[in-house]
PDB file of C-alpha atoms in Angstrom:
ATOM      1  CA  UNK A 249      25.931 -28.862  37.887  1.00 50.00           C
ATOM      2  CA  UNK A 250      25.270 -26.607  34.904  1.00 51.00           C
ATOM      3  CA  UNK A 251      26.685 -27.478  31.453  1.00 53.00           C
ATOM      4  CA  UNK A 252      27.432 -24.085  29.121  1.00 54.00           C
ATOM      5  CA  UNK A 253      28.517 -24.248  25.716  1.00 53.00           C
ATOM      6  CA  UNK A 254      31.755 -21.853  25.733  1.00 52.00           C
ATOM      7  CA  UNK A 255      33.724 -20.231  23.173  1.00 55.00           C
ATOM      8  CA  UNK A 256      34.783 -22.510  20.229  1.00 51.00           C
ATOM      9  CA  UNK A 257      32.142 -25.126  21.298  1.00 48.00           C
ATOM     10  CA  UNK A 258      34.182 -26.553  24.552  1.00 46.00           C
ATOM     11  CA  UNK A 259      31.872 -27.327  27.638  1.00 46.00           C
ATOM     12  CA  UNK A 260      32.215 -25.778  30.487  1.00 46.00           C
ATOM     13  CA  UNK A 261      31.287 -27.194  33.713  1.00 46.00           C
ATOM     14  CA  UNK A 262      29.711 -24.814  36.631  1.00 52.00           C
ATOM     15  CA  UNK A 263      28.235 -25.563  40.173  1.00 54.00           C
ATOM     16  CA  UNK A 264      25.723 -23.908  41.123  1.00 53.00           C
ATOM     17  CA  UNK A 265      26.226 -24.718  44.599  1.00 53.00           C
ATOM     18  CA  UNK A 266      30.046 -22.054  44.267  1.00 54.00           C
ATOM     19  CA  UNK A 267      27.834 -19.850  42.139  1.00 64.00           C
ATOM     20  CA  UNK A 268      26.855 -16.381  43.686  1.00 86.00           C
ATOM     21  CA  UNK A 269      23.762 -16.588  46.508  1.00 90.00           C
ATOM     22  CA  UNK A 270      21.605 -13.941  44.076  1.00 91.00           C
ATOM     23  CA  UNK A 271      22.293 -16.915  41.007  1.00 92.00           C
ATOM     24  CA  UNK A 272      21.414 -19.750  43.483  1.00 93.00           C
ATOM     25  CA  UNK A 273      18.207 -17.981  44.359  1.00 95.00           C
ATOM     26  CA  UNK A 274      17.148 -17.168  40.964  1.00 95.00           C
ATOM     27  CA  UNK A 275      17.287 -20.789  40.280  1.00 94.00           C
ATOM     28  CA  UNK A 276      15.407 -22.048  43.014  1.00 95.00           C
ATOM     29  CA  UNK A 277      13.121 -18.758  41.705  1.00 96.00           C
ATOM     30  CA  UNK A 278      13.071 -20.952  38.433  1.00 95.00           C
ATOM     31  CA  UNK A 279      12.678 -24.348  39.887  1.00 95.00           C
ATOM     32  CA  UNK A 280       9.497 -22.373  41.903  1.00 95.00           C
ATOM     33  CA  UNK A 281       8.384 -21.307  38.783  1.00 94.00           C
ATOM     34  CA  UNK A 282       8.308 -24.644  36.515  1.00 94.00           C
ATOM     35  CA  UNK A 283       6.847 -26.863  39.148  1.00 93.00           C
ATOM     36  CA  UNK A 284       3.527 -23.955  39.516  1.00 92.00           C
ATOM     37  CA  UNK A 285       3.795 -24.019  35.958  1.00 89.00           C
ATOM     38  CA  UNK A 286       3.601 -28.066  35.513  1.00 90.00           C
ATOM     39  CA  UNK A 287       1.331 -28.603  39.270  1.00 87.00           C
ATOM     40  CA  UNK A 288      -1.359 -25.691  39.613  1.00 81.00           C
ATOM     41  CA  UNK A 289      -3.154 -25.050  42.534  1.00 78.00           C
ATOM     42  CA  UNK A 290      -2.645 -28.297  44.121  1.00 81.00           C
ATOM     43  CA  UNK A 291      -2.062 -28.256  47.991  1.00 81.00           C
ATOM     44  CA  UNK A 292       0.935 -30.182  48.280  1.00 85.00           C
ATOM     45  CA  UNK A 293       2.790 -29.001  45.223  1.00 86.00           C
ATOM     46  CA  UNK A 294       1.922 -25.157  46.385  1.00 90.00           C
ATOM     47  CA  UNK A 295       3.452 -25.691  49.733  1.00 92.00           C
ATOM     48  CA  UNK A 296       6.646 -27.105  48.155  1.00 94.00           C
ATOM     49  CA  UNK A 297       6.723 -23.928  45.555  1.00 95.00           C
ATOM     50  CA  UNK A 298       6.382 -21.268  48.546  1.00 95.00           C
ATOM     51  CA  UNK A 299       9.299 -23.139  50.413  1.00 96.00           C
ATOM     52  CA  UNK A 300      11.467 -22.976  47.388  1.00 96.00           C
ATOM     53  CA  UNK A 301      10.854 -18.903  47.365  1.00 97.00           C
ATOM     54  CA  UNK A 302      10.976 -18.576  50.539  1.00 97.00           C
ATOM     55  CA  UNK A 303      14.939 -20.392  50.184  1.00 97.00           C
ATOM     56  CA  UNK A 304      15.138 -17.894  46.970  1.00 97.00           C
ATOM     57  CA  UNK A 305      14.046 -14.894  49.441  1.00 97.00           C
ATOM     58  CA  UNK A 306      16.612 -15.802  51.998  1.00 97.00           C
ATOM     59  CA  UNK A 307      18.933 -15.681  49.568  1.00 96.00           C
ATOM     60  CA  UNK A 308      18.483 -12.675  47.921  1.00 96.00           C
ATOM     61  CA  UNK A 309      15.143 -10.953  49.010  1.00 96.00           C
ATOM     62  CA  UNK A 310      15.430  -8.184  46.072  1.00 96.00           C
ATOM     63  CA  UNK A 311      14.361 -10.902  43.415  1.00 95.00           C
ATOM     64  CA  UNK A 312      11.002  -8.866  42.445  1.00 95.00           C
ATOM     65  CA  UNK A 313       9.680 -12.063  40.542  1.00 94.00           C
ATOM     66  CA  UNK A 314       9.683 -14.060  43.890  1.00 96.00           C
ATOM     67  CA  UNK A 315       7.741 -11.538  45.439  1.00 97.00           C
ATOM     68  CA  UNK A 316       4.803 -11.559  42.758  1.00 96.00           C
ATOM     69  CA  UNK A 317       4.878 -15.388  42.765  1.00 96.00           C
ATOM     70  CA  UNK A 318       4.893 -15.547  46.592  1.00 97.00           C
ATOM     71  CA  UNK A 319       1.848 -13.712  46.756  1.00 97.00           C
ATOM     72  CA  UNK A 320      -0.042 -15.357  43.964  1.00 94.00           C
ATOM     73  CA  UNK A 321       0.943 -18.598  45.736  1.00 94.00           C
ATOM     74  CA  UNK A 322      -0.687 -16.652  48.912  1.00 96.00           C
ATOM     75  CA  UNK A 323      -3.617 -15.321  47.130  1.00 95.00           C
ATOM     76  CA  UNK A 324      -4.332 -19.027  45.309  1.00 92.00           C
ATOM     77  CA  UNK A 325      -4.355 -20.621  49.285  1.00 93.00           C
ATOM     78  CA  UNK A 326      -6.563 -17.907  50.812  1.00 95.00           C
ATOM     79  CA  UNK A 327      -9.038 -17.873  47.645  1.00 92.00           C
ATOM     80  CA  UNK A 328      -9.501 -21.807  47.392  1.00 90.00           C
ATOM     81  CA  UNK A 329      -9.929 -22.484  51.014  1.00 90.00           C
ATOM     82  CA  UNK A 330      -6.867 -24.464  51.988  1.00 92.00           C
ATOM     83  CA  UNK A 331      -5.774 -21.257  54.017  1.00 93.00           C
ATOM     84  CA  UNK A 332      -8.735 -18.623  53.953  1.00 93.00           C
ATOM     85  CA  UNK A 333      -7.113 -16.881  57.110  1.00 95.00           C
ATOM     86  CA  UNK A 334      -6.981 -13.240  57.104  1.00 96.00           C
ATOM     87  CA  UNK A 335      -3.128 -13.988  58.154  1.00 97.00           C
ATOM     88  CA  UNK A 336      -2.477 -15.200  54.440  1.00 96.00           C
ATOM     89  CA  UNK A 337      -4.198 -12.311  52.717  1.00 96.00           C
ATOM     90  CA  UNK A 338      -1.768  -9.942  54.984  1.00 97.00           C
ATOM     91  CA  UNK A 339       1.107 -12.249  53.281  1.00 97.00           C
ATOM     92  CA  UNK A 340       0.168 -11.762  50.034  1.00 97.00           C
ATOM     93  CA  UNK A 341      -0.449  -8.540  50.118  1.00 97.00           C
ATOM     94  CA  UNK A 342       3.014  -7.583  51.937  1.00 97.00           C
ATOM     95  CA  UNK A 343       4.732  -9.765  49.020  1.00 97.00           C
ATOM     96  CA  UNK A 344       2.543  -7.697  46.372  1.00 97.00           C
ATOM     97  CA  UNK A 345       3.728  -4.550  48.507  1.00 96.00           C
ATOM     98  CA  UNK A 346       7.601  -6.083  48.407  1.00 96.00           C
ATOM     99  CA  UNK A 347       7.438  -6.297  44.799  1.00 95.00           C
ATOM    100  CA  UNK A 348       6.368  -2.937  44.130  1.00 94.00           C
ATOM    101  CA  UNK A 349       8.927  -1.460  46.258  1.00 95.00           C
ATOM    102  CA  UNK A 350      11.796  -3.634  44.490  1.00 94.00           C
ATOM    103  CA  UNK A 351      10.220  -2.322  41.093  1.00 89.00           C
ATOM    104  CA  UNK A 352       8.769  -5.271  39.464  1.00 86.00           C
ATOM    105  CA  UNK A 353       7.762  -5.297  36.242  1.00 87.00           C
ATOM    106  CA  UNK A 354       4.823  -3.207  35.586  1.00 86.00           C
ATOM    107  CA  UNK A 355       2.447  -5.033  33.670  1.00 85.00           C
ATOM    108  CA  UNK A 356       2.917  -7.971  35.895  1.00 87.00           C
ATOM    109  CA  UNK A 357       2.659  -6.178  39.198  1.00 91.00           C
ATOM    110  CA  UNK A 358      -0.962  -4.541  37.467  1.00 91.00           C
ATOM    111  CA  UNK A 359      -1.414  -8.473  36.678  1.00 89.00           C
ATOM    112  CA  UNK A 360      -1.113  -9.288  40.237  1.00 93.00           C
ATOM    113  CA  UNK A 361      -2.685  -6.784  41.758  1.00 94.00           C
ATOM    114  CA  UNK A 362      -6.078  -7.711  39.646  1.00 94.00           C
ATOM    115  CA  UNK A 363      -5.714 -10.854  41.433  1.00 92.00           C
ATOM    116  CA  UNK A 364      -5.306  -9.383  44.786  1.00 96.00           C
ATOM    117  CA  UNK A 365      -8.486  -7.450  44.168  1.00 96.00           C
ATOM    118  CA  UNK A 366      -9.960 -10.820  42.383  1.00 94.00           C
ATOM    119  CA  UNK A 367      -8.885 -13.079  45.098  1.00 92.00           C
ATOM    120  CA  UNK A 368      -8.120 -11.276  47.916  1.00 94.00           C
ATOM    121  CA  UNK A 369     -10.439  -8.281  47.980  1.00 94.00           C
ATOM    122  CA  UNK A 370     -13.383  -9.779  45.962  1.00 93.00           C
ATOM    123  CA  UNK A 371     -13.588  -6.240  44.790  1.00 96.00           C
ATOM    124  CA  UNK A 372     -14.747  -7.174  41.082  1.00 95.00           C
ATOM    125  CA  UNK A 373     -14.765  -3.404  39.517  1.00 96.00           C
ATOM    126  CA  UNK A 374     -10.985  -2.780  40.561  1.00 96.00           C
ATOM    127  CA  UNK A 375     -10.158  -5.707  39.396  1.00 96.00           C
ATOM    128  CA  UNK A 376     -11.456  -5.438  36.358  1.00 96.00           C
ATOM    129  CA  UNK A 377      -9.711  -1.744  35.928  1.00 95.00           C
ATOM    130  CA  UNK A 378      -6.294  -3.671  36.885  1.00 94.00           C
ATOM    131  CA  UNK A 379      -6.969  -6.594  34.298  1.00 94.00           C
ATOM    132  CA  UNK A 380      -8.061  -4.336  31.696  1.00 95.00           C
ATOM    133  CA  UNK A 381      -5.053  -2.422  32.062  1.00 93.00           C
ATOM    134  CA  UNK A 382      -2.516  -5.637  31.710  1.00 92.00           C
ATOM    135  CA  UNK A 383      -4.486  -6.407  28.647  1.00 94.00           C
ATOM    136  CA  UNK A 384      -3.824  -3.306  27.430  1.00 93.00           C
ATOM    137  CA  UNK A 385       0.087  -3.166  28.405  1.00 91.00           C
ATOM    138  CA  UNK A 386       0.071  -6.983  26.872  1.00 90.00           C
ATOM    139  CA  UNK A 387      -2.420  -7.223  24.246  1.00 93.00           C
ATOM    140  CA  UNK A 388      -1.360 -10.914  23.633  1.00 93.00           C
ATOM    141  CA  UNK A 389      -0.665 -12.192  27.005  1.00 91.00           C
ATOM    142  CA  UNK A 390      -3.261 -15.002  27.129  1.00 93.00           C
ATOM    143  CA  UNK A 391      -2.592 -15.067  30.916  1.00 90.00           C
ATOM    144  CA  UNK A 392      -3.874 -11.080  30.944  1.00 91.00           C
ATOM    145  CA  UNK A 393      -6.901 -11.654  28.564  1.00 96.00           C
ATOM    146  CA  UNK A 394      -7.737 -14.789  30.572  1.00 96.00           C
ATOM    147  CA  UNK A 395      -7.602 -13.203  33.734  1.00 94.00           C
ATOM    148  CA  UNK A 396      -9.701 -10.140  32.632  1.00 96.00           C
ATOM    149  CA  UNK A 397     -12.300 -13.048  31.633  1.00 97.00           C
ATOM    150  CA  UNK A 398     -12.561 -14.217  34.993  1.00 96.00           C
ATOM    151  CA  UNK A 399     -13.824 -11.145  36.322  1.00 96.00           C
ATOM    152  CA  UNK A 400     -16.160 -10.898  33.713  1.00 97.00           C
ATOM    153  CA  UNK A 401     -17.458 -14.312  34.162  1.00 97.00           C
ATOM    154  CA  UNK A 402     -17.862 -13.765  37.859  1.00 95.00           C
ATOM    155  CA  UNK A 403     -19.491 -10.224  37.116  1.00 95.00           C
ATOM    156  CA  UNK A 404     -22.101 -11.777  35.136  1.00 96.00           C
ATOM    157  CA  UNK A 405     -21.086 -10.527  31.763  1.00 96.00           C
ATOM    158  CA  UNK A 406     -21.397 -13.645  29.847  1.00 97.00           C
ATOM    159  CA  UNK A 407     -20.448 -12.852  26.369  1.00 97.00           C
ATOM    160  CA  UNK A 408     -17.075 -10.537  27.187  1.00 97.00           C
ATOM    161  CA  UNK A 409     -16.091 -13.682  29.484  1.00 97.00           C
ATOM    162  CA  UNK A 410     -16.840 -16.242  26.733  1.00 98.00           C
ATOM    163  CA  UNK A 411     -15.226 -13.680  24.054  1.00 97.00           C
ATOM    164  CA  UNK A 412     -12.241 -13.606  26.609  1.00 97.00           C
ATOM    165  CA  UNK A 413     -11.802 -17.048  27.312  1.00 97.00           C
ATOM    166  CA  UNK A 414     -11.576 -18.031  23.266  1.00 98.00           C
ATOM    167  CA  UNK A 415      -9.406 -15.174  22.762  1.00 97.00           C
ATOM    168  CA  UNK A 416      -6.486 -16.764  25.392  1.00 96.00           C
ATOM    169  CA  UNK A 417      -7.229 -19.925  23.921  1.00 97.00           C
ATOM    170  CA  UNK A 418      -6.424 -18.616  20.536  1.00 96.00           C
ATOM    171  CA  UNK A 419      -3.100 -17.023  22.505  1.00 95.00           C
TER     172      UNK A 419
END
């Protein structure tokens, strides 16, 4: 159940199980969300987040946001090893692809798409050019600025990745 304030201060009680299938999905969208938030890139905690949008997808398979999680879930399994198949870069890259096509949010599809190139591709210089170009579209998105540092770290530039990493810490 879901307890809104209404008019006047009265609650008012709502189940989300009688709610509409595209509200339903957006919370288990949400639910996805908080536990990659709160658990990382652990194994077990990553397999229970791409079930939950996979449920959300079923649901409604417009929700954009899914779609860019889903494939950073993907990317995250292929670039740590627990899945390095090429099967699970194809995933990721037909949820990045499924996201573009529903019109996700700009700045985070550039976001993700660095990380496709950082993860998936390896492709350092692209993703760089995809990073830098979040950072600009978000100047204070720590995420951005710390993702741009990654690349820079892994490219060898010491100093922009150290710069970078203070700067999102500051964020």
């Amino acid at each position: 159940p879901v307890q809104a304030m209404g008019e006047g201060g009265s609650r008012t009680m709502f189940l989300l199980d009688a709610a509409s299938p595209r509200l339903r999905a957006y919370d288990l969208f949400l639910q996805a969300q908080r536990q990659h938030d709160d658990r990382g890139l652990v194994s077990d905690s990553m397999a229970e987040v791409e079930a939950l949008l996979q449920d959300a997808l079923r649901l409604d398979p417009r929700l954009a946001r899914a779609h860019l999680l889903l494939c950073e879930l993907h990317l995250a399994n292929y670039f740590v090893g627990y899945d390095p198949s090429a099967a699970r870069l194809r995933r990721a890259e037909t949820s990045l692809a499924a996201a573009e096509a529903l019109g996700a949010e700009a700045t985070e599809l550039m976001r993700m798409r660095g990380f496709f190139l950082y993860w998936g591709r390896r492709d350092n210089a692209a993703a760089a050019r995809a990073f830098e170009h979040a950072v600009r579209a978000m100047p204070n998105s720590a995420d951005a600025i710390y993702n741009l540092a990654l690349v820079h770290r892994r490219s060898g530039r010491w100093a922009k990745a150290v710069a970078g990493f203070a700067r999102a810490q500051e964020l």
